[in-house]
């Protein structure tokens, strides 16, 4: 049964947006870039390139430099609401594509740097259970969520994904790569897991990011430049994705992109393609529509395994016979589906799947609908709840923009 038919039948959630791994998702984008540089792409576990109706092959082919800028947390809805860069320098392509599942940075950024789905690369959540360690690990910080310590030799970020990254595959055909991201992330475990020893240019501000991107393009030879901006995601979590703070940061990002990257490339006649997309979107959550996992545990009689994921996409293992009680407790706010069924029907992407996928997540997925959430615990009055979140399958989380500019031809 196709993914959409199974999911809508299993959840009665008709407006859920499902990942389009067959040629319409962010996981397909790096494969299109690999193909443009002459890298063989008909290899497992790579997904297919983006569909020609979304990104025509000739738009990237023969470009000397391809720049991919990922804006963390930017939904298509936010672009439609606040974009001005498309009027200043119109892109050749303006499309909406899907994120991957789960719609979270560890999973989606890994897909954008490997060309594989979360089901294949195994970084399938904000937190996952690693059987070899017996702990739930935060994949952004690479630390146990219980606060304990782990010998770094037992948790090697470079060994988290067993297949070559896009940077490795380009290196094999003689194409260099550069990562441009915040200087604080340069030697972070997540960076090492996703880009390894690829050359890294750190920035501190949007202006410096734009300058770094532009200077990387000016180097001679064929090159892939991967840029990343985290500001919108951080502000959206705290203040909400429609907040003045998040919207202003997006406008500042666009100003830096236009003045620091697009106009200089156009004026110099650089042979370059610039692609802007996001890892996932963001949705506003309602503190009145949250149910803590602590409260749910009391309903089902405790957990049979540690919860994983995050508050809008939780991995759970419940006592035998408790699934119906869980589904009843979250009715109207969440959907409950077996992880094995989600794998079988392709929610995590096509096979091959990581051999530990179910172990890393749990037996069931608890997916937040609309503006609900399932935090570990409800914060007290002295710590207000975050107003933005992601991880689930609403349009605001799943649908992200893709803008493409082509210069120098």
Coordinates of C-alpha atoms in Angstrom, one line a residue:
X1 CA 0.0 0.0 0.0
X2 CA 1.4 3.5 -0.9
X3 CA 2.5 5.7 2.0
X4 CA -0.3 8.2 1.7
X5 CA -3.0 5.6 1.5
X6 CA -1.6 3.7 4.5
X7 CA -1.1 6.8 6.6
X8 CA -4.5 8.4 6.0
X9 CA -6.2 5.0 6.7
X10 CA -4.1 4.5 9.9
X11 CA -4.6 7.9 11.3
X12 CA -7.6 9.6 9.7
X13 CA -5.4 12.7 9.3
X14 CA -6.2 13.9 5.8
X15 CA -4.2 17.1 5.8
X16 CA -0.9 15.6 7.0
X17 CA 1.9 16.3 4.5
X18 CA 4.1 13.2 3.8
X19 CA 7.7 13.3 2.6
X20 CA 8.1 12.9 -1.2
X21 CA 11.3 10.8 -1.3
X22 CA 10.6 9.8 -4.9
X23 CA 11.8 13.1 -6.2
X24 CA 10.3 15.9 -4.3
X25 CA 12.1 16.2 -1.0
X26 CA 15.2 17.8 0.5
X27 CA 16.9 14.4 0.5
X28 CA 16.7 14.4 -3.3
X29 CA 18.4 17.8 -3.7
X30 CA 22.0 16.7 -2.9
X31 CA 21.7 13.8 -5.4
X32 CA 20.8 16.4 -8.1
X33 CA 24.0 18.3 -7.1
X34 CA 26.1 15.1 -7.2
X35 CA 24.8 14.3 -10.7
X36 CA 25.6 17.8 -11.9
X37 CA 29.2 17.2 -10.9
X38 CA 29.4 13.9 -12.7
X39 CA 29.1 11.6 -9.6
X40 CA 27.3 8.3 -10.3
X41 CA 23.9 8.5 -8.4
X42 CA 22.3 5.2 -9.2
X43 CA 23.7 3.7 -6.0
X44 CA 22.0 2.6 -2.8
X45 CA 21.2 4.1 -0.4
X46 CA 21.1 7.4 -2.4
X47 CA 17.6 8.4 -3.2
X48 CA 16.8 9.7 -6.7
X49 CA 17.5 13.2 -7.9
X50 CA 14.8 15.8 -7.7
X51 CA 12.1 15.4 -10.4
X52 CA 12.9 17.3 -13.6
X53 CA 9.6 19.2 -13.2
X54 CA 11.0 20.6 -9.9
X55 CA 14.7 21.1 -10.8
X56 CA 15.6 20.7 -14.5
X57 CA 18.9 18.9 -14.9
X58 CA 20.3 21.4 -17.3
X59 CA 20.0 24.2 -14.8
X60 CA 22.9 22.7 -12.7
X61 CA 24.9 20.9 -15.3
X62 CA 28.3 22.3 -16.2
X63 CA 28.1 25.0 -13.4
X64 CA 31.6 25.6 -12.0
X65 CA 30.3 26.2 -8.5
X66 CA 27.1 25.1 -6.8
X67 CA 26.2 26.9 -3.5
X68 CA 23.6 25.3 -1.3
X69 CA 22.4 27.5 1.6
X70 CA 20.2 25.8 4.2
X71 CA 18.1 28.1 6.4
X72 CA 17.2 26.1 9.5
X73 CA 13.5 26.3 10.3
X74 CA 12.3 28.3 7.3
X75 CA 8.9 27.1 6.1
X76 CA 7.4 27.8 2.7
X77 CA 4.7 29.7 4.5
X78 CA 7.3 32.0 6.1
X79 CA 8.8 32.6 2.7
X80 CA 5.5 33.5 1.1
X81 CA 4.8 35.9 4.0
X82 CA 8.0 37.8 4.1
X83 CA 10.2 37.3 1.0
X84 CA 11.6 40.3 -0.8
X85 CA 14.7 38.7 -2.3
X86 CA 12.7 37.1 -5.1
X87 CA 11.7 40.6 -6.2
X88 CA 15.1 42.2 -6.0
X89 CA 16.9 39.3 -8.0
X90 CA 14.2 36.9 -9.3
X91 CA 15.3 33.3 -9.0
X92 CA 15.1 31.0 -12.0
X93 CA 13.2 28.4 -9.9
X94 CA 10.9 28.9 -7.0
X95 CA 9.4 25.7 -5.7
X96 CA 8.0 24.0 -2.6
X97 CA 9.4 20.7 -1.7
X98 CA 9.0 18.5 1.4
X99 CA 11.3 17.9 4.3
X100 CA 12.0 14.4 5.5
X101 CA 10.5 12.6 8.5
X102 CA 11.1 13.3 11.2
X103 CA 11.2 17.1 10.5
X104 CA 14.1 17.8 12.8
X105 CA 17.6 19.1 12.2
X106 CA 19.6 16.0 13.1
X107 CA 17.6 13.9 10.6
X108 CA 17.1 16.6 7.9
X109 CA 20.5 18.1 7.8
X110 CA 22.0 14.7 7.6
X111 CA 19.8 13.9 4.6
X112 CA 20.9 17.2 3.0
X113 CA 24.6 16.2 3.4
X114 CA 24.2 12.5 2.4
X115 CA 21.4 12.3 -0.1
X116 CA 19.8 9.5 1.9
X117 CA 16.6 9.3 3.9
X118 CA 16.5 9.2 7.8
X119 CA 15.5 5.5 7.6
X120 CA 18.8 4.8 5.8
X121 CA 21.3 7.0 7.6
X122 CA 19.8 6.2 11.0
X123 CA 20.0 9.8 12.5
X124 CA 16.2 9.5 12.8
X125 CA 15.3 11.9 15.6
X126 CA 16.4 14.7 17.9
X127 CA 17.1 12.0 20.4
X128 CA 17.5 8.2 19.7
X129 CA 18.3 5.2 21.8
X130 CA 21.7 3.6 20.9
X131 CA 21.6 -0.1 21.9
X132 CA 25.4 -0.4 22.1
X133 CA 25.4 2.3 24.8
X134 CA 22.1 1.5 26.4
X135 CA 21.3 5.3 26.5
X136 CA 19.1 7.8 24.8
X137 CA 21.4 10.2 23.0
X138 CA 20.7 13.8 21.9
X139 CA 22.0 13.8 18.3
X140 CA 22.6 17.6 18.2
X141 CA 24.8 17.5 21.3
X142 CA 25.9 13.9 21.2
X143 CA 25.3 13.5 24.9
X144 CA 23.0 11.2 27.0
X145 CA 19.7 12.9 27.8
X146 CA 19.9 11.7 31.4
X147 CA 23.0 13.8 32.0
X148 CA 25.4 10.9 32.4
X149 CA 28.8 10.8 30.7
X150 CA 29.9 8.5 27.9
X151 CA 33.5 7.7 26.9
X152 CA 34.0 9.6 23.6
X153 CA 35.6 6.5 22.1
X154 CA 32.2 4.7 22.5
X155 CA 30.3 7.5 20.8
X156 CA 32.2 8.5 17.7
X157 CA 30.3 10.9 15.5
X158 CA 32.3 10.0 12.4
X159 CA 31.0 6.4 12.7
X160 CA 27.3 7.4 13.0
X161 CA 26.6 7.2 9.3
X162 CA 28.1 4.2 7.5
X163 CA 27.8 5.6 3.9
X164 CA 29.9 8.4 2.2
X165 CA 28.6 11.9 2.5
X166 CA 28.1 14.2 -0.5
X167 CA 31.5 15.8 0.3
X168 CA 33.2 12.3 0.2
X169 CA 31.5 11.5 -3.1
X170 CA 32.6 14.8 -4.7
X171 CA 36.1 14.4 -3.4
X172 CA 36.3 11.0 -5.2
X173 CA 35.8 12.8 -8.6
X174 CA 38.2 15.6 -7.8
X175 CA 35.6 18.3 -6.8
X176 CA 36.4 20.3 -3.6
X177 CA 33.8 21.3 -1.0
X178 CA 33.6 24.0 1.6
X179 CA 31.2 24.2 4.6
X180 CA 30.3 27.7 5.7
X181 CA 28.5 27.7 9.1
X182 CA 28.8 29.3 12.5
X183 CA 32.2 29.1 14.1
X184 CA 30.8 27.6 17.2
X185 CA 29.8 24.5 15.3
X186 CA 33.1 23.9 13.6
X187 CA 34.2 20.8 15.6
X188 CA 30.9 19.9 17.1
X189 CA 29.9 16.2 17.0
X190 CA 27.0 16.9 14.7
X191 CA 29.3 18.7 12.2
X192 CA 31.8 15.8 12.4
X193 CA 29.0 13.3 11.8
X194 CA 27.7 15.2 8.7
X195 CA 30.7 16.7 7.0
X196 CA 33.7 15.1 8.6
X197 CA 37.0 16.8 7.8
X198 CA 35.6 18.9 4.9
X199 CA 37.1 22.4 4.9
X200 CA 35.1 24.7 7.3
X201 CA 34.8 28.4 7.2
X202 CA 33.3 29.7 10.4
X203 CA 31.2 32.9 10.6
X204 CA 29.8 35.0 13.5
X205 CA 27.2 37.1 11.8
X206 CA 25.0 37.1 8.7
X207 CA 27.3 39.6 7.0
X208 CA 30.3 37.4 7.6
X209 CA 28.4 34.3 6.4
X210 CA 27.7 36.1 3.1
X211 CA 31.3 37.2 2.8
X212 CA 32.5 33.7 3.4
X213 CA 30.1 32.2 0.8
X214 CA 31.2 34.8 -1.8
X215 CA 34.9 34.2 -1.2
X216 CA 34.5 30.5 -1.5
X217 CA 32.8 30.9 -4.9
X218 CA 35.7 33.1 -6.1
X219 CA 38.3 30.3 -5.7
X220 CA 39.4 28.7 -8.9
X221 CA 38.2 25.2 -9.9
X222 CA 34.9 23.3 -9.6
X223 CA 33.5 23.5 -6.1
X224 CA 30.5 22.7 -3.9
X225 CA 29.8 25.2 -1.1
X226 CA 27.4 24.3 1.7
X227 CA 26.1 27.1 3.8
X228 CA 24.0 27.0 7.0
X229 CA 22.1 29.6 9.0
X230 CA 20.5 28.7 12.4
X231 CA 19.1 32.0 13.6
X232 CA 15.5 31.6 12.4
X233 CA 15.1 28.2 14.0
X234 CA 16.5 29.4 17.3
X235 CA 14.2 32.4 17.4
X236 CA 11.2 30.4 16.2
X237 CA 11.6 28.0 19.1
X238 CA 11.7 30.8 21.7
X239 CA 9.3 33.3 20.3
X240 CA 7.3 31.4 17.7
X241 CA 7.7 31.2 13.9
X242 CA 5.4 34.2 13.2
X243 CA 7.0 36.4 15.8
X244 CA 8.5 39.7 15.0
X245 CA 12.0 38.4 16.0
X246 CA 11.9 35.4 13.6
X247 CA 10.5 37.5 10.8
X248 CA 13.1 40.2 11.2
X249 CA 15.9 37.6 11.2
X250 CA 14.6 36.2 7.9
X251 CA 14.6 39.7 6.4
X252 CA 18.2 40.2 7.6
X253 CA 19.1 36.9 6.1
X254 CA 17.7 38.0 2.8
X255 CA 19.5 41.3 2.9
X256 CA 22.8 39.5 3.5
X257 CA 22.0 37.0 0.7
X258 CA 21.1 39.7 -1.8
X259 CA 23.8 42.2 -1.1
X260 CA 26.6 39.8 -0.1
X261 CA 26.1 36.9 -2.4
X262 CA 23.6 37.3 -5.3
X263 CA 24.5 40.8 -6.5
X264 CA 28.3 40.2 -6.4
X265 CA 27.9 36.9 -8.3
X266 CA 25.7 38.6 -10.9
X267 CA 28.0 41.6 -11.3
X268 CA 31.1 39.5 -11.6
X269 CA 29.5 37.1 -14.0
X270 CA 30.5 34.1 -11.9
X271 CA 29.7 30.7 -13.3
X272 CA 27.6 29.6 -10.3
X273 CA 24.3 28.2 -9.1
X274 CA 22.9 29.3 -5.8
X275 CA 20.2 27.2 -4.1
X276 CA 18.4 28.2 -0.9
X277 CA 16.3 25.7 1.0
X278 CA 15.5 24.7 4.6
X279 CA 15.9 21.5 6.6
X280 CA 12.3 21.8 7.9
X281 CA 9.7 24.3 8.8
X282 CA 8.2 25.4 12.1
X283 CA 4.8 25.5 13.7
X284 CA 3.4 27.5 16.6
X285 CA 2.4 25.3 19.5
X286 CA -0.3 26.0 22.1
X287 CA 0.8 25.5 25.7
X288 CA -2.9 24.7 26.5
X289 CA -2.8 21.8 24.1
X290 CA 0.2 20.0 25.5
X291 CA 0.2 16.7 27.4
X292 CA 3.4 15.8 29.2
X293 CA 4.9 12.3 28.7
X294 CA 4.9 12.0 32.5
X295 CA 1.1 12.3 32.4
X296 CA 0.8 9.9 29.6
X297 CA 3.1 7.4 31.4
X298 CA 0.6 7.3 34.3
X299 CA -2.2 6.6 31.8
X300 CA -0.5 3.6 30.2
X301 CA 1.2 2.2 33.3
X302 CA 4.7 3.5 32.5
X303 CA 7.0 3.0 29.5
X304 CA 8.5 -0.3 28.5
X305 CA 11.4 1.6 27.0
X306 CA 12.8 5.1 27.2
X307 CA 11.0 7.8 25.1
X308 CA 12.9 9.2 22.1
X309 CA 12.5 11.9 19.5
X310 CA 11.0 15.2 20.6
X311 CA 7.8 16.8 21.7
X312 CA 6.0 16.7 18.3
X313 CA 7.4 13.3 17.1
X314 CA 7.9 11.0 20.0
X315 CA 9.1 7.4 19.9
X316 CA 7.5 5.2 22.5
X317 CA 7.5 1.6 23.7
X318 CA 4.4 0.8 25.8
X319 CA 3.4 -2.2 27.9
X320 CA 1.6 -4.9 26.1
X321 CA -2.0 -4.0 25.5
X322 CA -1.5 -0.3 26.2
X323 CA -1.6 1.1 22.7
X324 CA -5.3 1.7 22.7
X325 CA -5.1 3.5 26.0
X326 CA -2.4 5.8 24.6
X327 CA -4.3 6.5 21.5
X328 CA -7.4 7.4 23.5
X329 CA -5.4 9.7 25.8
X330 CA -4.1 11.7 22.9
X331 CA -7.2 11.6 20.8
X332 CA -7.6 14.9 18.8
X333 CA -4.1 16.0 19.6
X334 CA -1.9 13.1 18.3
X335 CA -1.8 10.1 16.1
X336 CA -0.2 6.8 17.1
X337 CA 1.3 4.4 14.5
X338 CA 3.6 1.4 14.8
X339 CA 7.2 2.2 13.8
X340 CA 7.4 -1.1 11.9
X341 CA 4.4 -0.1 9.7
X342 CA 5.9 3.4 9.2
X343 CA 9.1 1.8 7.9
X344 CA 7.3 -0.7 5.7
X345 CA 5.2 2.0 4.0
X346 CA 8.1 4.4 3.6
X347 CA 7.6 7.2 6.1
X348 CA 11.3 7.1 7.0
X349 CA 12.2 6.7 3.3
X350 CA 12.9 3.7 1.0
X351 CA 15.0 0.7 1.9
X352 CA 17.7 -0.2 2.8
X353 CA 16.9 0.8 6.3
X354 CA 19.3 1.1 9.1
X355 CA 19.4 -2.2 11.0
X356 CA 18.8 -0.4 14.4
X357 CA 16.0 1.9 13.2
X358 CA 13.3 0.4 15.4
X359 CA 15.6 0.0 18.4
X360 CA 16.7 3.6 18.1
X361 CA 13.1 4.9 18.0
X362 CA 10.8 2.5 19.8
X363 CA 7.7 0.5 18.9
X364 CA 5.3 3.4 18.3
X365 CA 5.3 6.9 16.9
X366 CA 3.3 9.6 18.7
X367 CA 2.8 12.4 16.2
X368 CA 1.4 15.8 17.2
X369 CA -1.5 17.2 15.2
X370 CA -2.1 20.9 14.6
X371 CA -0.6 22.9 17.5
X372 CA -0.4 20.1 20.1
X373 CA 2.8 18.8 21.7
X374 CA 4.0 16.1 24.1
X375 CA 6.9 17.5 26.1
X376 CA 8.7 15.3 28.7
X377 CA 7.2 17.5 31.4
X378 CA 5.3 20.8 31.6
X379 CA 7.5 23.7 32.5
X380 CA 6.7 25.7 35.6
X381 CA 5.7 29.3 35.6
X382 CA 9.3 30.5 36.1
X383 CA 10.2 29.0 32.7
X384 CA 7.8 29.8 29.9
X385 CA 7.3 27.2 27.3
X386 CA 8.9 27.5 23.9
X387 CA 6.3 28.7 21.3
X388 CA 7.6 27.1 18.2
X389 CA 8.4 23.5 17.4
X390 CA 8.7 20.9 14.6
X391 CA 9.1 17.2 14.1
X392 CA 5.7 16.2 12.9
X393 CA 3.7 16.3 9.6
X394 CA 1.8 19.6 9.4
X395 CA 2.3 21.7 6.3
X396 CA 4.2 24.3 8.3
X397 CA 6.7 21.7 9.4
X398 CA 6.9 19.7 6.2
X399 CA 6.8 22.2 3.3
X400 CA 10.0 24.1 2.7
X401 CA 11.0 26.5 -0.1
X402 CA 13.6 25.9 -2.8
X403 CA 14.9 28.9 -4.7
X404 CA 17.5 28.6 -7.5
X405 CA 19.6 31.3 -9.1
X406 CA 21.9 30.6 -12.1
X407 CA 24.7 33.1 -13.0
X408 CA 27.4 33.3 -15.6
X409 CA 25.8 31.8 -18.7

